[in-house]
């Protein structure tokens, strides 16, 4: 039996996937409310294909509890935040979960950590607390919110272990559902690959954002330029945007800056560039309002609260960053709407697209949800700042 510890964005789909592929699974989370919701037959977040997967796993006998099980295999997927000041990974949740597992697990059990950690974290923080001949393995998750179920099935994976036999045993468990290639390596390499993958993307997004700033400064069309450059066989530039959110690309690269401050210079600069984008958008709003003779900030609306399109995940979202920045400048009043966010989470929030549009003269497209693409004609007559270049109308402003 596999006991999956932490039933969040990664742990839940992983537990469901294992269970629906014939592995006996118990899912554990210390959040009783979350466990109650799952036991009542409901998933805890929206994700393409998750409800169907949930039903399959429940039919296959998965159970959810706040208790840690006595078994031979544990998969830990708990959050790994970073310390905002030192930028170093904060392994407290991982260490706490490992200690809880150690309190119940039999001798020789295998403990797989899926949470993202910086290279050396397991050596420094987890190994010292290990006992009972417990085998430690790092199998970093790689799935993208919005396409998690497909990616769980199809992505290649990395497994870091101290010896081949342990790595191969864990590979066998993941092979129950994973159709991609599974590479077995050592723990520190596995830790580093995961952080490097997200850093690669962060640096490339920062490059696109920097190009947007250069082009804005000198009246060039960044989208046209990227399109043409990407026709070169060895160039593949990403898209600029209003900032970078989520719990990975906006977080993981900081681990390297925190651990190697005098070496990770490009990464440091890239992260600062991305983090400055919400402020850049705020400044664009100011410029456009001035140009249009607008003075009432309450007639400006931000479309989208999530960190990217078609998900309900708001972690570190550029819109939240922008609103915070606005407050720090002692200003308030921007209106906000997101079709995926039904709860009231910020001031001046709307829950209906038409009501939102009626209440504003200027719309800032912060997130490219399908909803706004499908209703683009409703933006006619509005001042539009399109941060994703998706609205094909005359007079639209860009970042
Ligand atoms: N973004 C841009 N421009 C782009 C692409 C993305 O500004 O061209 C922004 C998005 O709007 C979003 C942020 O970047 O705010 C990140 O979104 P994303 O879709 O690129 O990635 P995440 O954070 O949802 O998921 C990433 C994935 N990692 C990589 O693609 C290397 C995923 O595979 C990882 O599993 C996940 O991080 C994680 O958990 O580490």
GROMACS .gro file of C-alpha atoms and ligand atoms in nm:
model
  439
    1UNK     CA    1   0.000   0.000   0.000
    2UNK     CA    2   0.117   0.354  -0.076
    3UNK     CA    3   0.040   0.630   0.171
    4UNK     CA    4   0.036   0.968  -0.007
    5UNK     CA    5   0.103   1.251   0.239
    6UNK     CA    6  -0.028   1.594   0.140
    7UNK     CA    7  -0.340   1.604  -0.082
    8UNK     CA    8  -0.288   1.936  -0.256
    9UNK     CA    9  -0.237   2.025  -0.621
   10UNK     CA   10   0.020   1.748  -0.669
   11UNK     CA   11  -0.053   1.490  -0.400
   12UNK     CA   12  -0.422   1.450  -0.482
   13UNK     CA   13  -0.387   1.381  -0.858
   14UNK     CA   14  -0.090   1.152  -0.788
   15UNK     CA   15  -0.283   0.952  -0.528
   16UNK     CA   16  -0.584   0.927  -0.761
   17UNK     CA   17  -0.368   0.822  -1.053
   18UNK     CA   18  -0.198   0.544  -0.855
   19UNK     CA   19  -0.530   0.420  -0.716
   20UNK     CA   20  -0.699   0.415  -1.055
   21UNK     CA   21  -0.410   0.206  -1.189
   22UNK     CA   22  -0.443  -0.077  -0.943
   23UNK     CA   23  -0.220   0.044  -0.657
   24UNK     CA   24  -0.369   0.032  -0.307
   25UNK     CA   25  -0.362   0.394  -0.186
   26UNK     CA   26  -0.449   0.586   0.128
   27UNK     CA   27  -0.435   0.964   0.102
   28UNK     CA   28  -0.340   1.156   0.417
   29UNK     CA   29  -0.370   1.526   0.491
   30UNK     CA   30  -0.366   1.703   0.826
   31UNK     CA   31  -0.637   1.940   0.702
   32UNK     CA   32  -0.954   1.772   0.833
   33UNK     CA   33  -1.185   1.991   0.626
   34UNK     CA   34  -1.007   1.887   0.307
   35UNK     CA   35  -1.024   1.519   0.401
   36UNK     CA   36  -1.396   1.555   0.485
   37UNK     CA   37  -1.462   1.715   0.146
   38UNK     CA   38  -1.286   1.429  -0.034
   39UNK     CA   39  -1.467   1.169   0.175
   40UNK     CA   40  -1.796   1.341   0.088
   41UNK     CA   41  -1.715   1.270  -0.277
   42UNK     CA   42  -1.593   1.612  -0.394
   43UNK     CA   43  -1.260   1.722  -0.539
   44UNK     CA   44  -1.097   2.024  -0.379
   45UNK     CA   45  -0.995   2.221  -0.689
   46UNK     CA   46  -1.093   2.246  -1.054
   47UNK     CA   47  -0.873   2.070  -1.306
   48UNK     CA   48  -0.940   1.917  -1.646
   49UNK     CA   49  -1.021   1.545  -1.603
   50UNK     CA   50  -0.977   1.548  -1.225
   51UNK     CA   51  -1.339   1.464  -1.138
   52UNK     CA   52  -1.338   1.162  -1.368
   53UNK     CA   53  -1.006   1.048  -1.221
   54UNK     CA   54  -1.147   1.096  -0.872
   55UNK     CA   55  -1.447   0.873  -0.950
   56UNK     CA   56  -1.221   0.604  -1.093
   57UNK     CA   57  -0.996   0.614  -0.786
   58UNK     CA   58  -1.291   0.600  -0.545
   59UNK     CA   59  -1.430   0.301  -0.734
   60UNK     CA   60  -1.087   0.141  -0.706
   61UNK     CA   61  -1.100   0.181  -0.328
   62UNK     CA   62  -0.887   0.488  -0.242
   63UNK     CA   63  -0.951   0.623   0.108
   64UNK     CA   64  -0.871   0.960   0.269
   65UNK     CA   65  -0.775   1.024   0.629
   66UNK     CA   66  -0.588   1.259   0.861
   67UNK     CA   67  -0.391   0.960   0.998
   68UNK     CA   68  -0.050   0.837   0.884
   69UNK     CA   69  -0.063   0.473   0.777
   70UNK     CA   70   0.167   0.186   0.869
   71UNK     CA   71   0.300   0.072   0.533
   72UNK     CA   72   0.619   0.020   0.331
   73UNK     CA   73   0.593   0.315   0.089
   74UNK     CA   74   0.514   0.683   0.145
   75UNK     CA   75   0.494   0.964  -0.109
   76UNK     CA   76   0.529   1.311   0.042
   77UNK     CA   77   0.402   1.612  -0.154
   78UNK     CA   78   0.378   1.904   0.082
   79UNK     CA   79   0.455   2.269   0.001
   80UNK     CA   80   0.809   2.407   0.003
   81UNK     CA   81   0.790   2.784   0.036
   82UNK     CA   82   1.097   3.005   0.037
   83UNK     CA   83   1.213   3.250   0.296
   84UNK     CA   84   1.128   3.592   0.149
   85UNK     CA   85   1.443   3.749   0.291
   86UNK     CA   86   1.717   3.487   0.241
   87UNK     CA   87   1.545   3.334  -0.069
   88UNK     CA   88   1.643   2.991   0.062
   89UNK     CA   89   1.406   2.696   0.051
   90UNK     CA   90   1.204   2.648   0.368
   91UNK     CA   91   1.192   2.272   0.422
   92UNK     CA   92   0.987   2.285   0.742
   93UNK     CA   93   0.677   2.113   0.597
   94UNK     CA   94   0.887   1.840   0.435
   95UNK     CA   95   1.080   1.776   0.756
   96UNK     CA   96   0.761   1.776   0.966
   97UNK     CA   97   0.595   1.527   0.728
   98UNK     CA   98   0.905   1.304   0.732
   99UNK     CA   99   0.909   1.307   1.113
  100UNK     CA  100   0.539   1.216   1.124
  101UNK     CA  101   0.601   0.927   0.885
  102UNK     CA  102   0.900   0.808   1.088
  103UNK     CA  103   0.681   0.796   1.399
  104UNK     CA  104   0.468   0.521   1.242
  105UNK     CA  105   0.658   0.357   0.956
  106UNK     CA  106   0.816   0.012   0.987
  107UNK     CA  107   1.190  -0.045   0.955
  108UNK     CA  108   1.321  -0.026   0.598
  109UNK     CA  109   1.020   0.164   0.458
  110UNK     CA  110   1.069   0.382   0.148
  111UNK     CA  111   0.993   0.752   0.171
  112UNK     CA  112   0.953   0.932  -0.161
  113UNK     CA  113   0.964   1.311  -0.158
  114UNK     CA  114   0.788   1.477  -0.451
  115UNK     CA  115   0.800   1.832  -0.316
  116UNK     CA  116   1.041   2.062  -0.499
  117UNK     CA  117   1.358   2.126  -0.296
  118UNK     CA  118   1.689   2.288  -0.380
  119UNK     CA  119   1.999   2.072  -0.435
  120UNK     CA  120   2.132   1.941  -0.103
  121UNK     CA  121   1.810   1.997   0.094
  122UNK     CA  122   1.749   1.627   0.152
  123UNK     CA  123   2.112   1.579   0.260
  124UNK     CA  124   2.101   1.878   0.496
  125UNK     CA  125   1.752   1.863   0.646
  126UNK     CA  126   1.598   1.521   0.586
  127UNK     CA  127   1.884   1.274   0.621
  128UNK     CA  128   1.975   1.389   0.973
  129UNK     CA  129   1.630   1.298   1.104
  130UNK     CA  130   1.609   0.960   0.926
  131UNK     CA  131   1.616   0.641   1.131
  132UNK     CA  132   1.500   0.280   1.116
  133UNK     CA  133   1.690   0.214   0.792
  134UNK     CA  134   1.433   0.420   0.605
  135UNK     CA  135   1.519   0.466   0.236
  136UNK     CA  136   1.483   0.818   0.104
  137UNK     CA  137   1.398   0.893  -0.260
  138UNK     CA  138   1.334   1.217  -0.449
  139UNK     CA  139   1.084   1.200  -0.736
  140UNK     CA  140   1.006   1.563  -0.822
  141UNK     CA  141   0.670   1.627  -0.981
  142UNK     CA  142   0.661   1.786  -1.325
  143UNK     CA  143   0.294   1.842  -1.406
  144UNK     CA  144   0.145   2.170  -1.520
  145UNK     CA  145  -0.180   2.303  -1.372
  146UNK     CA  146  -0.442   2.305  -1.647
  147UNK     CA  147  -0.311   1.981  -1.802
  148UNK     CA  148  -0.218   1.779  -1.494
  149UNK     CA  149  -0.397   1.455  -1.569
  150UNK     CA  150  -0.254   1.426  -1.920
  151UNK     CA  151   0.096   1.523  -1.805
  152UNK     CA  152   0.091   1.276  -1.513
  153UNK     CA  153   0.028   1.002  -1.764
  154UNK     CA  154   0.266   1.116  -2.036
  155UNK     CA  155   0.556   1.321  -1.895
  156UNK     CA  156   0.899   1.169  -1.845
  157UNK     CA  157   1.002   1.157  -1.479
  158UNK     CA  158   1.316   1.167  -1.268
  159UNK     CA  159   1.381   0.949  -0.965
  160UNK     CA  160   1.675   1.019  -0.737
  161UNK     CA  161   1.783   0.744  -0.499
  162UNK     CA  162   2.090   0.635  -0.299
  163UNK     CA  163   2.113   0.300  -0.475
  164UNK     CA  164   1.990   0.146  -0.797
  165UNK     CA  165   1.763  -0.114  -0.634
  166UNK     CA  166   1.567   0.146  -0.438
  167UNK     CA  167   1.536   0.370  -0.745
  168UNK     CA  168   1.414   0.079  -0.958
  169UNK     CA  169   1.158  -0.026  -0.692
  170UNK     CA  170   1.009   0.325  -0.687
  171UNK     CA  171   1.022   0.341  -1.067
  172UNK     CA  172   0.803   0.030  -1.072
  173UNK     CA  173   0.537   0.207  -0.864
  174UNK     CA  174   0.530   0.511  -1.094
  175UNK     CA  175   0.533   0.282  -1.399
  176UNK     CA  176   0.186   0.167  -1.295
  177UNK     CA  177   0.052   0.482  -1.464
  178UNK     CA  178   0.342   0.678  -1.616
  179UNK     CA  179   0.381   0.615  -1.987
  180UNK     CA  180   0.684   0.843  -2.019
  181UNK     CA  181   1.047   0.750  -1.967
  182UNK     CA  182   1.156   0.730  -1.601
  183UNK     CA  183   1.522   0.812  -1.541
  184UNK     CA  184   1.688   0.689  -1.221
  185UNK     CA  185   1.971   0.906  -1.087
  186UNK     CA  186   2.108   1.024  -0.751
  187UNK     CA  187   1.915   1.246  -0.511
  188UNK     CA  188   2.107   1.572  -0.553
  189UNK     CA  189   2.088   1.548  -0.932
  190UNK     CA  190   1.712   1.494  -0.911
  191UNK     CA  191   1.678   1.796  -0.681
  192UNK     CA  192   1.881   2.014  -0.915
  193UNK     CA  193   1.705   1.906  -1.236
  194UNK     CA  194   1.367   2.008  -1.100
  195UNK     CA  195   1.482   2.353  -0.994
  196UNK     CA  196   1.674   2.400  -1.319
  197UNK     CA  197   1.368   2.313  -1.531
  198UNK     CA  198   1.164   2.588  -1.371
  199UNK     CA  199   1.459   2.828  -1.375
  200UNK     CA  200   1.504   2.771  -1.748
  201UNK     CA  201   1.146   2.880  -1.804
  202UNK     CA  202   1.170   3.177  -1.565
  203UNK     CA  203   1.483   3.309  -1.737
  204UNK     CA  204   1.324   3.274  -2.080
  205UNK     CA  205   1.003   3.448  -1.971
  206UNK     CA  206   1.219   3.727  -1.825
  207UNK     CA  207   1.394   3.761  -2.161
  208UNK     CA  208   1.057   3.804  -2.334
  209UNK     CA  209   0.950   4.058  -2.069
  210UNK     CA  210   1.272   4.254  -2.112
  211UNK     CA  211   1.218   4.264  -2.488
  212UNK     CA  212   0.867   4.398  -2.426
  213UNK     CA  213   1.013   4.680  -2.217
  214UNK     CA  214   1.278   4.766  -2.478
  215UNK     CA  215   1.017   4.764  -2.755
  216UNK     CA  216   0.776   4.976  -2.550
  217UNK     CA  217   1.052   5.230  -2.489
  218UNK     CA  218   1.129   5.269  -2.857
  219UNK     CA  219   0.792   5.214  -3.022
  220UNK     CA  220   0.856   4.865  -3.163
  221UNK     CA  221   0.604   4.580  -3.181
  222UNK     CA  222   0.742   4.305  -2.956
  223UNK     CA  223   0.492   4.045  -3.075
  224UNK     CA  224   0.580   4.097  -3.441
  225UNK     CA  225   0.949   4.082  -3.353
  226UNK     CA  226   0.915   3.760  -3.150
  227UNK     CA  227   0.706   3.604  -3.426
  228UNK     CA  228   0.971   3.676  -3.688
  229UNK     CA  229   1.262   3.573  -3.462
  230UNK     CA  230   1.090   3.243  -3.386
  231UNK     CA  231   1.096   3.162  -3.758
  232UNK     CA  232   1.472   3.113  -3.714
  233UNK     CA  233   1.534   2.739  -3.666
  234UNK     CA  234   1.724   2.782  -3.338
  235UNK     CA  235   1.521   3.061  -3.174
  236UNK     CA  236   1.214   3.000  -2.960
  237UNK     CA  237   1.126   3.308  -2.754
  238UNK     CA  238   0.841   3.284  -2.502
  239UNK     CA  239   0.569   3.545  -2.458
  240UNK     CA  240   0.589   3.858  -2.243
  241UNK     CA  241   0.313   3.896  -1.986
  242UNK     CA  242   0.194   4.095  -1.684
  243UNK     CA  243   0.416   3.891  -1.450
  244UNK     CA  244   0.482   3.537  -1.341
  245UNK     CA  245   0.271   3.356  -1.085
  246UNK     CA  246   0.215   3.004  -0.962
  247UNK     CA  247   0.401   2.817  -0.699
  248UNK     CA  248   0.691   2.703  -0.913
  249UNK     CA  249   0.840   2.934  -1.171
  250UNK     CA  250   0.799   3.239  -0.949
  251UNK     CA  251   0.949   3.052  -0.650
  252UNK     CA  252   1.195   2.772  -0.735
  253UNK     CA  253   1.462   2.982  -0.910
  254UNK     CA  254   1.496   3.188  -0.593
  255UNK     CA  255   1.629   2.873  -0.422
  256UNK     CA  256   1.937   2.890  -0.646
  257UNK     CA  257   1.978   3.262  -0.582
  258UNK     CA  258   1.946   3.197  -0.208
  259UNK     CA  259   2.200   2.911  -0.207
  260UNK     CA  260   2.448   3.050  -0.461
  261UNK     CA  261   2.409   3.430  -0.439
  262UNK     CA  262   2.745   3.514  -0.593
  263UNK     CA  263   2.702   3.267  -0.879
  264UNK     CA  264   2.336   3.286  -0.979
  265UNK     CA  265   2.351   3.636  -1.131
  266UNK     CA  266   2.149   3.586  -1.451
  267UNK     CA  267   1.881   3.404  -1.252
  268UNK     CA  268   1.866   3.679  -0.990
  269UNK     CA  269   1.823   3.948  -1.255
  270UNK     CA  270   1.563   3.740  -1.442
  271UNK     CA  271   1.355   3.693  -1.128
  272UNK     CA  272   1.369   4.065  -1.054
  273UNK     CA  273   1.260   4.140  -1.411
  274UNK     CA  274   0.957   3.909  -1.382
  275UNK     CA  275   0.868   4.037  -1.036
  276UNK     CA  276   0.870   4.394  -1.167
  277UNK     CA  277   0.613   4.326  -1.440
  278UNK     CA  278   0.297   4.394  -1.234
  279UNK     CA  279   0.441   4.738  -1.152
  280UNK     CA  280   0.518   4.788  -1.520
  281UNK     CA  281   0.151   4.715  -1.600
  282UNK     CA  282   0.037   4.956  -1.329
  283UNK     CA  283   0.253   5.221  -1.491
  284UNK     CA  284   0.103   5.139  -1.834
  285UNK     CA  285  -0.246   5.186  -1.685
  286UNK     CA  286  -0.138   5.528  -1.559
  287UNK     CA  287   0.010   5.626  -1.898
  288UNK     CA  288  -0.296   5.513  -2.093
  289UNK     CA  289  -0.538   5.684  -1.854
  290UNK     CA  290  -0.340   6.007  -1.899
  291UNK     CA  291  -0.342   5.972  -2.276
  292UNK     CA  292  -0.718   5.911  -2.276
  293UNK     CA  293  -0.791   6.187  -2.028
  294UNK     CA  294  -0.930   5.937  -1.776
  295UNK     CA  295  -0.911   6.038  -1.412
  296UNK     CA  296  -1.137   5.790  -1.231
  297UNK     CA  297  -0.944   5.476  -1.133
  298UNK     CA  298  -1.271   5.309  -1.030
  299UNK     CA  299  -1.364   5.297  -1.400
  300UNK     CA  300  -1.067   5.068  -1.467
  301UNK     CA  301  -1.109   4.690  -1.436
  302UNK     CA  302  -0.862   4.404  -1.419
  303UNK     CA  303  -0.979   4.095  -1.604
  304UNK     CA  304  -0.843   3.782  -1.434
  305UNK     CA  305  -0.721   3.698  -1.084
  306UNK     CA  306  -0.560   3.359  -1.138
  307UNK     CA  307  -0.192   3.313  -1.215
  308UNK     CA  308  -0.267   3.180  -1.562
  309UNK     CA  309  -0.548   3.096  -1.800
  310UNK     CA  310  -0.830   2.850  -1.739
  311UNK     CA  311  -0.731   2.743  -1.387
  312UNK     CA  312  -0.871   2.851  -1.048
  313UNK     CA  313  -0.527   2.882  -0.887
  314UNK     CA  314  -0.439   3.233  -0.762
  315UNK     CA  315  -0.106   3.158  -0.594
  316UNK     CA  316   0.141   3.446  -0.645
  317UNK     CA  317  -0.079   3.576  -0.929
  318UNK     CA  318   0.032   3.891  -1.115
  319UNK     CA  319  -0.310   4.049  -1.050
  320UNK     CA  320  -0.271   4.001  -0.674
  321UNK     CA  321   0.082   4.141  -0.699
  322UNK     CA  322  -0.048   4.441  -0.893
  323UNK     CA  323  -0.326   4.509  -0.642
  324UNK     CA  324  -0.075   4.492  -0.359
  325UNK     CA  325   0.152   4.731  -0.541
  326UNK     CA  326  -0.141   4.968  -0.595
  327UNK     CA  327  -0.213   4.964  -0.224
  328UNK     CA  328   0.153   5.025  -0.145
  329UNK     CA  329   0.121   5.339  -0.355
  330UNK     CA  330  -0.170   5.435  -0.129
  331UNK     CA  331  -0.420   5.397  -0.410
  332UNK     CA  332  -0.727   5.173  -0.437
  333UNK     CA  333  -1.033   5.137  -0.650
  334UNK     CA  334  -0.941   4.909  -0.943
  335UNK     CA  335  -1.228   4.673  -1.019
  336UNK     CA  336  -1.160   4.302  -1.063
  337UNK     CA  337  -1.332   4.002  -1.218
  338UNK     CA  338  -1.239   3.640  -1.280
  339UNK     CA  339  -1.481   3.371  -1.398
  340UNK     CA  340  -1.291   3.102  -1.204
  341UNK     CA  341  -1.298   3.280  -0.867
  342UNK     CA  342  -1.641   3.250  -0.711
  343UNK     CA  343  -1.543   3.352  -0.358
  344UNK     CA  344  -1.489   3.718  -0.264
  345UNK     CA  345  -1.113   3.749  -0.230
  346UNK     CA  346  -1.037   4.113  -0.308
  347UNK     CA  347  -1.213   4.448  -0.285
  348UNK     CA  348  -1.431   4.566  -0.575
  349UNK     CA  349  -1.465   4.215  -0.714
  350UNK     CA  350  -1.735   4.119  -0.966
  351UNK     CA  351  -1.880   3.776  -1.038
  352UNK     CA  352  -2.043   3.840  -1.372
  353UNK     CA  353  -1.866   3.946  -1.691
  354UNK     CA  354  -2.141   4.178  -1.818
  355UNK     CA  355  -2.182   4.354  -1.484
  356UNK     CA  356  -1.806   4.397  -1.463
  357UNK     CA  357  -1.784   4.540  -1.815
  358UNK     CA  358  -2.075   4.777  -1.750
  359UNK     CA  359  -1.893   4.914  -1.446
  360UNK     CA  360  -1.569   5.006  -1.627
  361UNK     CA  361  -1.443   5.212  -1.922
  362UNK     CA  362  -1.100   5.051  -1.937
  363UNK     CA  363  -1.026   4.677  -1.922
  364UNK     CA  364  -0.683   4.536  -1.847
  365UNK     CA  365  -0.658   4.177  -1.970
  366UNK     CA  366  -0.435   4.019  -1.704
  367UNK     CA  367  -0.525   3.655  -1.778
  368UNK     CA  368  -0.610   3.500  -2.116
  369UNK     CA  369  -0.900   3.282  -2.003
  370UNK     CA  370  -1.098   3.130  -2.293
  371UNK     CA  371  -1.400   3.327  -2.166
  372UNK     CA  372  -1.256   3.664  -2.268
  373UNK     CA  373  -1.132   3.533  -2.602
  374UNK     CA  374  -1.483   3.403  -2.675
  375UNK     CA  375  -1.643   3.732  -2.564
  376UNK     CA  376  -1.389   3.969  -2.718
  377UNK     CA  377  -1.664   4.159  -2.905
  378UNK     CA  378  -1.797   4.279  -2.566
  379UNK     CA  379  -1.481   4.488  -2.532
  380UNK     CA  380  -1.578   4.707  -2.829
  381UNK     CA  381  -1.594   5.070  -2.724
  382UNK     CA  382  -1.375   5.014  -2.417
  383UNK     CA  383  -1.018   5.121  -2.369
  384UNK     CA  384  -0.831   4.790  -2.361
  385UNK     CA  385  -0.483   4.713  -2.226
  386UNK     CA  386  -0.422   4.361  -2.352
  387UNK     CA  387  -0.128   4.208  -2.163
  388UNK     CA  388  -0.137   3.887  -2.369
  389UNK     CA  389  -0.198   4.009  -2.726
  390UNK     CA  390  -0.520   3.811  -2.765
  391UNK     CA  391  -0.772   4.085  -2.845
  392UNK     CA  392  -0.775   4.159  -3.215
  393UNK     CA  393  -0.941   4.499  -3.223
  394UNK     CA  394  -0.825   4.840  -3.344
  395UNK     CA  395  -0.680   5.071  -3.079
  396UNK     CA  396  -0.595   4.800  -2.827
  397UNK     CA  397  -0.297   4.886  -2.604
  398UNK     CA  398  -0.022   4.641  -2.513
  399UNK     CA  399   0.242   4.616  -2.242
  400LIG     N1  400   0.419   3.285  -1.853
  400LIG     C1  401   0.456   3.397  -1.924
  400LIG     N2  402   0.501   3.383  -2.052
  400LIG     C2  403   0.509   3.261  -2.112
  400LIG     C3  404   0.472   3.146  -2.038
  400LIG     C4  405   0.427   3.161  -1.908
  400LIG     O1  406   0.452   3.510  -1.875
  400LIG     O2  407   0.549   3.255  -2.229
  400LIG     C5  408   0.369   3.298  -1.713
  400LIG     C6  409   0.228   3.242  -1.692
  400LIG     O3  410   0.129   3.335  -1.727
  400LIG     C7  411   0.230   3.209  -1.544
  400LIG     C8  412   0.375   3.169  -1.519
  400LIG     O4  413   0.447   3.218  -1.628
  400LIG     O5  414   0.201   3.322  -1.464
  400LIG     C9  415   0.400   3.021  -1.505
  400LIG     O6  416   0.313   2.943  -1.583
  400LIG     P1  417   0.353   2.815  -1.665
  400LIG     O7  418   0.229   2.771  -1.733
  400LIG     O8  419   0.470   2.839  -1.750
  400LIG     O9  420   0.405   2.708  -1.554
  400LIG     P2  421   0.345   2.656  -1.412
  400LIG    O10  422   0.404   2.740  -1.303
  400LIG    O11  423   0.198   2.641  -1.416
  400LIG    O12  424   0.409   2.508  -1.404
  400LIG    C10  425   0.550   2.491  -1.406
  400LIG    C11  426   0.588   2.386  -1.511
  400LIG     N3  427   0.732   2.390  -1.533
  400LIG    C12  428   0.788   2.409  -1.655
  400LIG    O13  429   0.722   2.427  -1.755
  400LIG    C13  430   0.936   2.404  -1.662
  400LIG    C14  431   0.542   2.249  -1.465
  400LIG    O14  432   0.589   2.149  -1.555
  400LIG    C15  433   0.597   2.218  -1.325
  400LIG    O15  434   0.550   2.095  -1.278
  400LIG    C16  435   0.548   2.326  -1.232
  400LIG    O16  436   0.596   2.453  -1.278
  400LIG    C17  437   0.602   2.294  -1.092
  400LIG    O17  438   0.522   2.250  -1.008
  400LIG    O18  439   0.722   2.305  -1.070
   0.00000   0.00000   0.00000
